Amino acid sequence: MKPYTRSIIELFDGKKRYLIPLYQRQYAWKVEPQLRLLWEDITRAYQRLLADRTSVVPHFMGAMVIAQIKTFGKEVQAFEVIDGQQRLTTFQLLLAALRDVAAANGSSYADEIQKYLLNEGIMETPHVERFKVWPSLMDRRSFAQVVDPKANLDTIAKKPIEEDGFVRKAAQAYEWFRDQINGHVGDGDKYDEAKLEKLFEAMKEGLAVVSIELEGGDDPQTIFETLNSRGVDLTPGDLMRNFIFQRAKGMGQEEGSLKVDDLYEEHWLPLDGPFWGTFAYRGRQGATRLDWMLTDHLSMEKADIVSKENLFEGYRRWIIDERPFSGVDLELEAITASAGIERKIFEQDKRDPVGKFGLLAEAFDVSTAFPLVVYLATEADIGGKLSNALAMLESYILRRDIAGLSTKSYNRFFVGTIDRLRESEGCKVDALARWLSTRPNETDRWPNDIEFRQGWMGRDQYKSARQPRLRYVFEHIEQAKRTTLSEEIEIKSALTVEHVMPQKWRDNWPVAGFDHLEDGEIDVDQMAAEMMRDGCINKLGNLTLVTSPLNSTMSNGPFSAKLPALRAHASLALNRQLNDFDHWDEDSVTTRGAALFEIARQIWMPPLELKSDFPELGRLGENGNFPAEGTTCRFEYAGETFVGLVKNRKIEVKGIDGAHSSFSGASWAVTKTSRNGWNDWELRAREGWVLADHWRSQAGISAA
């Protein structure tokens, strides 16, 4: 590469063009701090000129990187801008403001400055090539309006882009510079031509950039990442976009625009819009939708956990090391496919299976499943069975939540499922069903109807943070309760979860059968009854959905007042069931909870009922984490076979002291290294030896 020091005027001297690829981010400089810092640099150069012209040394303003583009015939000499588009665009806006102030005051400097804004003479495509700087599509029309107000904008850009962003920032930058220049040189009778002349000279002599012109063997991406864009941070999406499109360089230009722009317009232009720039949170972490989508895309492709912070480095290493695509076009097609699915997740159209899953994911905070959803919808080739797969995944997540099982391992489990499905043959939906149904551990099992019912009936489900989940559950039960004779009603009201028997029940809901106790008196039976009542308050059978105003009106009132209020104002089938009760107590909560469960278990399917190939070894959990008592085990290591026996929920290895509470512990005792014992030990079954991990994959299945 060849570096040249040039003033901001010399950059635009002569007949030349700087083409900014569409894939580069839009113009982003603001008054604070970038524009004000630039203006301060200019005014300092102006003061040095006034004080001592001979001592003026150009002030360095950073670097820009360009690569010359081959031109033919009448085409104007052109350079592709690798880095520095923010400076180049700002310099043009500044010169346009200076030109317009000069023109407004009848100064001949207006024509002089115009030479640094527009090319003149013979050109292949004059309406395009006359501009010294040719911005990306998102910026083009607004930029042209400032630099050449007489230009036919319909010939400048293929379509009008009025995205919030550059349009406003460009206008602000131009107007702000014009205000600063007017304030400096004066206006009307106070106009001082000498000040404008010195200001132009300050730009010409006092400010400089290093223009780095790349040669054949230079790596533009590495240089791009190294240079600083003066305060506007590059997001992972910015870095990925440039990394991808830099590898599509060398395509040349057509009709004054870069050919790579067509690739950008097809695949990345939609991702630069406001939808993907919207901020979204996952837990406590915030990022743009674009960065989240790209993180999920890479997680799906690698079937591994990817952090938002390491997104770009992880993507670059994956592309360079694995070479998963034969061309950039296929790489972009894969991103476009993932973006289409994630947009459906974000938009949450309940008529679409992916959008419906987005509603679940928001309510239950399970964005960790998105890479798996993207895989199922794009790569798995399951066609019309996608809704079946997502319904299965929804049931798995919801049943685990109601059963009180942890979500801590979800990120690794869901991406690991992608790898498992890729390795499977036949229908991926069937493979998913079998995989989810055979997980044996608390961290990953799919609760059957027995465990689901235990959680539904026995666990406190209400907490303030769980309201979105409970709303989701009850809204789906509501839809299921509607018969063909019921009206088709869409729930649009903002519903809240209400306790039928209130949390503060003691004022209006006394436990029946006990007299009022005086201060200091204790009745053990009454205390037990009150504890039982406290225990039913947050169960699902005691919860329902109402509007916020109705909730406030009923508040802690007695059932005799709540029931008429519900009859008068609540139209949900969910609440009509309460008409069957003339009083409300612990038994009522249990009865209603059981009735709701019967609906829930039909909405959210149980795991498959698969028969174990090794019934003689028992089921996981019946003997701790081991097969049936007395099972013989073996482990071949370093040419020697070690034999173990399952005894008292432990494994004893012949020739090694002690009993071990896990297969991995037994492996460590043999090898003195940390190992996954499930993949070491074999179990003696009726039909022969079976790997412990294979038994475990089936042993966790219980009949529903």
PDB file of N, CA and C in Angstrom, residues 67-131:
ATOM      1  N   ALA A  67      -9.003   1.940  -2.764  1.00  0.00           N
ATOM      2  CA  ALA A  67      -8.447   1.003  -3.743  1.00  0.00           C
ATOM      3  C   ALA A  67      -8.910   1.447  -5.127  1.00  0.00           C
ATOM      4  N   GLN A  68      -7.958   1.622  -6.043  1.00  0.00           N
ATOM      5  CA  GLN A  68      -8.309   2.105  -7.378  1.00  0.00           C
ATOM      6  C   GLN A  68      -9.094   1.048  -8.140  1.00  0.00           C
ATOM      7  N   ILE A  69     -10.103   1.516  -8.879  1.00  0.00           N
ATOM      8  CA  ILE A  69     -10.948   0.645  -9.697  1.00  0.00           C
ATOM      9  C   ILE A  69     -10.548   0.821 -11.155  1.00  0.00           C
ATOM     10  N   LYS A  70     -10.493  -0.260 -11.885  1.00  0.00           N
ATOM     11  CA  LYS A  70     -10.167  -0.164 -13.304  1.00  0.00           C
ATOM     12  C   LYS A  70     -11.260   0.604 -14.038  1.00  0.00           C
ATOM     13  N   THR A  71     -10.869   1.547 -14.863  1.00  0.00           N
ATOM     14  CA  THR A  71     -11.819   2.322 -15.644  1.00  0.00           C
ATOM     15  C   THR A  71     -11.485   2.174 -17.125  1.00  0.00           C
ATOM     16  N   PHE A  72     -12.479   2.389 -17.951  1.00  0.00           N
ATOM     17  CA  PHE A  72     -12.313   2.204 -19.395  1.00  0.00           C
ATOM     18  C   PHE A  72     -12.949   3.374 -20.146  1.00  0.00           C
ATOM     19  N   GLY A  73     -12.351   3.698 -21.305  1.00  0.00           N
ATOM     20  CA  GLY A  73     -12.920   4.725 -22.173  1.00  0.00           C
ATOM     21  C   GLY A  73     -13.066   6.063 -21.493  1.00  0.00           C
ATOM     22  N   LYS A  74     -14.279   6.559 -21.470  1.00  0.00           N
ATOM     23  CA  LYS A  74     -14.541   7.896 -20.924  1.00  0.00           C
ATOM     24  C   LYS A  74     -14.848   7.883 -19.423  1.00  0.00           C
ATOM     25  N   GLU A  75     -14.746   6.725 -18.795  1.00  0.00           N
ATOM     26  CA  GLU A  75     -15.050   6.653 -17.364  1.00  0.00           C
ATOM     27  C   GLU A  75     -14.053   7.486 -16.561  1.00  0.00           C
ATOM     28  N   VAL A  76     -14.553   8.179 -15.548  1.00  0.00           N
ATOM     29  CA  VAL A  76     -13.720   9.014 -14.680  1.00  0.00           C
ATOM     30  C   VAL A  76     -12.907   8.114 -13.750  1.00  0.00           C
ATOM     31  N   GLN A  77     -11.657   8.503 -13.473  1.00  0.00           N
ATOM     32  CA  GLN A  77     -10.815   7.756 -12.537  1.00  0.00           C
ATOM     33  C   GLN A  77     -11.580   7.558 -11.223  1.00  0.00           C
ATOM     34  N   ALA A  78     -11.623   6.299 -10.740  1.00  0.00           N
ATOM     35  CA  ALA A  78     -12.468   5.994  -9.585  1.00  0.00           C
ATOM     36  C   ALA A  78     -11.706   5.184  -8.550  1.00  0.00           C
ATOM     37  N   PHE A  79     -12.105   5.383  -7.273  1.00  0.00           N
ATOM     38  CA  PHE A  79     -11.511   4.667  -6.150  1.00  0.00           C
ATOM     39  C   PHE A  79     -12.644   4.105  -5.291  1.00  0.00           C
ATOM     40  N   GLU A  80     -12.492   2.862  -4.864  1.00  0.00           N
ATOM     41  CA  GLU A  80     -13.423   2.287  -3.894  1.00  0.00           C
ATOM     42  C   GLU A  80     -12.947   2.657  -2.495  1.00  0.00           C
ATOM     43  N   VAL A  81     -13.862   3.170  -1.677  1.00  0.00           N
ATOM     44  CA  VAL A  81     -13.518   3.608  -0.324  1.00  0.00           C
ATOM     45  C   VAL A  81     -13.631   2.410   0.626  1.00  0.00           C
ATOM     46  N   ILE A  82     -12.485   2.005   1.169  1.00  0.00           N
ATOM     47  CA  ILE A  82     -12.465   0.904   2.131  1.00  0.00           C
ATOM     48  C   ILE A  82     -12.747   1.427   3.533  1.00  0.00           C
ATOM     49  N   ASP A  83     -12.138   2.543   3.881  1.00  0.00           N
ATOM     50  CA  ASP A  83     -12.373   3.185   5.175  1.00  0.00           C
ATOM     51  C   ASP A  83     -12.191   4.686   5.003  1.00  0.00           C
ATOM     52  N   GLY A  84     -13.029   5.456   5.673  1.00  0.00           N
ATOM     53  CA  GLY A  84     -12.929   6.903   5.595  1.00  0.00           C
ATOM     54  C   GLY A  84     -14.140   7.569   4.989  1.00  0.00           C
ATOM     55  N   GLN A  85     -15.204   6.796   4.763  1.00  0.00           N
ATOM     56  CA  GLN A  85     -16.378   7.392   4.132  1.00  0.00           C
ATOM     57  C   GLN A  85     -17.014   8.482   4.992  1.00  0.00           C
ATOM     58  N   GLN A  86     -16.912   8.360   6.326  1.00  0.00           N
ATOM     59  CA  GLN A  86     -17.492   9.387   7.194  1.00  0.00           C
ATOM     60  C   GLN A  86     -16.787  10.723   6.986  1.00  0.00           C
ATOM     61  N   ARG A  87     -15.443  10.684   6.900  1.00  0.00           N
ATOM     62  CA  ARG A  87     -14.671  11.915   6.678  1.00  0.00           C
ATOM     63  C   ARG A  87     -14.964  12.495   5.297  1.00  0.00           C
ATOM     64  N   LEU A  88     -14.895  11.628   4.270  1.00  0.00           N
ATOM     65  CA  LEU A  88     -15.107  12.115   2.911  1.00  0.00           C
ATOM     66  C   LEU A  88     -16.477  12.771   2.759  1.00  0.00           C
ATOM     67  N   THR A  89     -17.504  12.125   3.274  1.00  0.00           N
ATOM     68  CA  THR A  89     -18.855  12.668   3.173  1.00  0.00           C
ATOM     69  C   THR A  89     -18.961  13.985   3.929  1.00  0.00           C
ATOM     70  N   THR A  90     -18.375  14.030   5.124  1.00  0.00           N
ATOM     71  CA  THR A  90     -18.431  15.255   5.931  1.00  0.00           C
ATOM     72  C   THR A  90     -17.691  16.397   5.241  1.00  0.00           C
ATOM     73  N   PHE A  91     -16.520  16.118   4.654  1.00  0.00           N
ATOM     74  CA  PHE A  91     -15.768  17.162   3.944  1.00  0.00           C
ATOM     75  C   PHE A  91     -16.603  17.738   2.805  1.00  0.00           C
ATOM     76  N   GLN A  92     -17.341  16.878   2.105  1.00  0.00           N
ATOM     77  CA  GLN A  92     -18.176  17.369   1.009  1.00  0.00           C
ATOM     78  C   GLN A  92     -19.328  18.233   1.527  1.00  0.00           C
ATOM     79  N   LEU A  93     -19.940  17.816   2.625  1.00  0.00           N
ATOM     80  CA  LEU A  93     -21.008  18.628   3.213  1.00  0.00           C
ATOM     81  C   LEU A  93     -20.470  19.976   3.681  1.00  0.00           C
ATOM     82  N   LEU A  94     -19.261  19.969   4.251  1.00  0.00           N
ATOM     83  CA  LEU A  94     -18.621  21.207   4.694  1.00  0.00           C
ATOM     84  C   LEU A  94     -18.343  22.132   3.516  1.00  0.00           C
ATOM     85  N   LEU A  95     -17.772  21.585   2.432  1.00  0.00           N
ATOM     86  CA  LEU A  95     -17.470  22.407   1.250  1.00  0.00           C
ATOM     87  C   LEU A  95     -18.751  22.931   0.609  1.00  0.00           C
ATOM     88  N   ALA A  96     -19.818  22.100   0.606  1.00  0.00           N
ATOM     89  CA  ALA A  96     -21.092  22.565   0.053  1.00  0.00           C
ATOM     90  C   ALA A  96     -21.631  23.740   0.862  1.00  0.00           C
ATOM     91  N   ALA A  97     -21.498  23.674   2.183  1.00  0.00           N
ATOM     92  CA  ALA A  97     -21.953  24.784   3.033  1.00  0.00           C
ATOM     93  C   ALA A  97     -21.123  26.033   2.770  1.00  0.00           C
ATOM     94  N   LEU A  98     -19.789  25.871   2.632  1.00  0.00           N
ATOM     95  CA  LEU A  98     -18.914  27.013   2.354  1.00  0.00           C
ATOM     96  C   LEU A  98     -19.254  27.624   0.999  1.00  0.00           C
ATOM     97  N   ARG A  99     -19.481  26.751   0.001  1.00  0.00           N
ATOM     98  CA  ARG A  99     -19.854  27.246  -1.334  1.00  0.00           C
ATOM     99  C   ARG A  99     -21.150  28.047  -1.282  1.00  0.00           C
ATOM    100  N   ASP A 100     -22.146  27.550  -0.568  1.00  0.00           N
ATOM    101  CA  ASP A 100     -23.451  28.198  -0.553  1.00  0.00           C
ATOM    102  C   ASP A 100     -23.421  29.517   0.220  1.00  0.00           C
ATOM    103  N   VAL A 101     -22.591  29.592   1.275  1.00  0.00           N
ATOM    104  CA  VAL A 101     -22.422  30.875   1.975  1.00  0.00           C
ATOM    105  C   VAL A 101     -21.755  31.882   1.041  1.00  0.00           C
ATOM    106  N   ALA A 102     -20.723  31.442   0.294  1.00  0.00           N
ATOM    107  CA  ALA A 102     -20.041  32.331  -0.649  1.00  0.00           C
ATOM    108  C   ALA A 102     -21.013  32.808  -1.723  1.00  0.00           C
ATOM    109  N   ALA A 103     -21.829  31.885  -2.276  1.00  0.00           N
ATOM    110  CA  ALA A 103     -22.777  32.250  -3.324  1.00  0.00           C
ATOM    111  C   ALA A 103     -23.815  33.238  -2.803  1.00  0.00           C
ATOM    112  N   ALA A 104     -24.275  33.030  -1.576  1.00  0.00           N
ATOM    113  CA  ALA A 104     -25.285  33.915  -0.999  1.00  0.00           C
ATOM    114  C   ALA A 104     -24.759  35.331  -0.825  1.00  0.00           C
ATOM    115  N   ASN A 105     -23.431  35.452  -0.727  1.00  0.00           N
ATOM    116  CA  ASN A 105     -22.827  36.773  -0.537  1.00  0.00           C
ATOM    117  C   ASN A 105     -22.130  37.277  -1.794  1.00  0.00           C
ATOM    118  N   GLY A 106     -22.407  36.623  -2.943  1.00  0.00           N
ATOM    119  CA  GLY A 106     -21.865  37.086  -4.218  1.00  0.00           C
ATOM    120  C   GLY A 106     -20.372  36.903  -4.362  1.00  0.00           C
ATOM    121  N   SER A 107     -19.784  35.964  -3.640  1.00  0.00           N
ATOM    122  CA  SER A 107     -18.336  35.772  -3.685  1.00  0.00           C
ATOM    123  C   SER A 107     -17.943  34.866  -4.851  1.00  0.00           C
ATOM    124  N   SER A 108     -16.817  35.174  -5.482  1.00  0.00           N
ATOM    125  CA  SER A 108     -16.296  34.347  -6.573  1.00  0.00           C
ATOM    126  C   SER A 108     -15.785  33.005  -6.054  1.00  0.00           C
ATOM    127  N   TYR A 109     -15.632  32.874  -4.758  1.00  0.00           N
ATOM    128  CA  TYR A 109     -15.181  31.609  -4.196  1.00  0.00           C
ATOM    129  C   TYR A 109     -16.213  30.493  -4.372  1.00  0.00           C
ATOM    130  N   ALA A 110     -17.463  30.865  -4.645  1.00  0.00           N
ATOM    131  CA  ALA A 110     -18.492  29.843  -4.871  1.00  0.00           C
ATOM    132  C   ALA A 110     -18.122  28.974  -6.062  1.00  0.00           C
ATOM    133  N   ASP A 111     -17.693  29.601  -7.174  1.00  0.00           N
ATOM    134  CA  ASP A 111     -17.287  28.829  -8.354  1.00  0.00           C
ATOM    135  C   ASP A 111     -16.006  28.048  -8.090  1.00  0.00           C
ATOM    136  N   GLU A 112     -15.079  28.636  -7.317  1.00  0.00           N
ATOM    137  CA  GLU A 112     -13.825  27.953  -7.014  1.00  0.00           C
ATOM    138  C   GLU A 112     -14.089  26.677  -6.204  1.00  0.00           C
ATOM    139  N   ILE A 113     -14.947  26.775  -5.214  1.00  0.00           N
ATOM    140  CA  ILE A 113     -15.233  25.617  -4.354  1.00  0.00           C
ATOM    141  C   ILE A 113     -16.018  24.553  -5.105  1.00  0.00           C
ATOM    142  N   GLN A 114     -16.848  25.005  -6.068  1.00  0.00           N
ATOM    143  CA  GLN A 114     -17.645  24.053  -6.847  1.00  0.00           C
ATOM    144  C   GLN A 114     -16.772  23.014  -7.546  1.00  0.00           C
ATOM    145  N   LYS A 115     -15.539  23.385  -7.918  1.00  0.00           N
ATOM    146  CA  LYS A 115     -14.629  22.460  -8.615  1.00  0.00           C
ATOM    147  C   LYS A 115     -14.258  21.268  -7.743  1.00  0.00           C
ATOM    148  N   TYR A 116     -14.378  21.440  -6.420  1.00  0.00           N
ATOM    149  CA  TYR A 116     -14.020  20.356  -5.505  1.00  0.00           C
ATOM    150  C   TYR A 116     -15.233  19.515  -5.085  1.00  0.00           C
ATOM    151  N   LEU A 117     -16.383  19.884  -5.646  1.00  0.00           N
ATOM    152  CA  LEU A 117     -17.610  19.142  -5.352  1.00  0.00           C
ATOM    153  C   LEU A 117     -18.095  18.319  -6.548  1.00  0.00           C
ATOM    154  N   LEU A 118     -17.910  18.855  -7.749  1.00  0.00           N
ATOM    155  CA  LEU A 118     -18.436  18.197  -8.944  1.00  0.00           C
ATOM    156  C   LEU A 118     -17.374  18.144 -10.035  1.00  0.00           C
ATOM    157  N   ASN A 119     -17.321  17.030 -10.763  1.00  0.00           N
ATOM    158  CA  ASN A 119     -16.431  16.884 -11.915  1.00  0.00           C
ATOM    159  C   ASN A 119     -17.032  17.570 -13.133  1.00  0.00           C
ATOM    160  N   GLU A 120     -16.161  17.964 -14.040  1.00  0.00           N
ATOM    161  CA  GLU A 120     -16.604  18.596 -15.278  1.00  0.00           C
ATOM    162  C   GLU A 120     -15.940  17.908 -16.457  1.00  0.00           C
ATOM    163  N   GLY A 121     -16.496  18.127 -17.648  1.00  0.00           N
ATOM    164  CA  GLY A 121     -15.888  17.600 -18.860  1.00  0.00           C
ATOM    165  C   GLY A 121     -16.561  16.331 -19.353  1.00  0.00           C
ATOM    166  N   ILE A 122     -15.815  15.574 -20.152  1.00  0.00           N
ATOM    167  CA  ILE A 122     -16.343  14.370 -20.792  1.00  0.00           C
ATOM    168  C   ILE A 122     -16.380  13.217 -19.796  1.00  0.00           C
ATOM    169  N   MET A 123     -17.511  12.513 -19.744  1.00  0.00           N
ATOM    170  CA  MET A 123     -17.695  11.372 -18.833  1.00  0.00           C
ATOM    171  C   MET A 123     -18.588  10.333 -19.502  1.00  0.00           C
ATOM    172  N   GLU A 124     -18.464   9.087 -19.038  1.00  0.00           N
ATOM    173  CA  GLU A 124     -19.282   7.998 -19.579  1.00  0.00           C
ATOM    174  C   GLU A 124     -20.737   8.146 -19.151  1.00  0.00           C
ATOM    175  N   THR A 125     -20.971   8.388 -17.852  1.00  0.00           N
ATOM    176  CA  THR A 125     -22.322   8.576 -17.297  1.00  0.00           C
ATOM    177  C   THR A 125     -22.325   9.866 -16.476  1.00  0.00           C
ATOM    178  N   PRO A 126     -22.494  11.018 -17.145  1.00  0.00           N
ATOM    179  CA  PRO A 126     -22.311  12.324 -16.472  1.00  0.00           C
ATOM    180  C   PRO A 126     -23.180  12.524 -15.238  1.00  0.00           C
ATOM    181  N   HIS A 127     -24.453  12.065 -15.263  1.00  0.00           N
ATOM    182  CA  HIS A 127     -25.339  12.343 -14.126  1.00  0.00           C
ATOM    183  C   HIS A 127     -24.862  11.654 -12.855  1.00  0.00           C
ATOM    184  N   VAL A 128     -24.014  10.609 -12.988  1.00  0.00           N
ATOM    185  CA  VAL A 128     -23.456   9.898 -11.843  1.00  0.00           C
ATOM    186  C   VAL A 128     -22.014  10.322 -11.598  1.00  0.00           C
ATOM    187  N   GLU A 129     -21.196  10.322 -12.664  1.00  0.00           N
ATOM    188  CA  GLU A 129     -19.763  10.524 -12.510  1.00  0.00           C
ATOM    189  C   GLU A 129     -19.383  11.962 -12.178  1.00  0.00           C
ATOM    190  N   ARG A 130     -20.323  12.887 -12.308  1.00  0.00           N
ATOM    191  CA  ARG A 130     -19.979  14.278 -11.972  1.00  0.00           C
ATOM    192  C   ARG A 130     -19.783  14.464 -10.467  1.00  0.00           C
ATOM    193  N   PHE A 131     -20.317  13.560  -9.638  1.00  0.00           N
ATOM    194  CA  PHE A 131     -20.151  13.677  -8.192  1.00  0.00           C
ATOM    195  C   PHE A 131     -18.787  13.130  -7.775  1.00  0.00           C
TER     196      PHE A 131
END
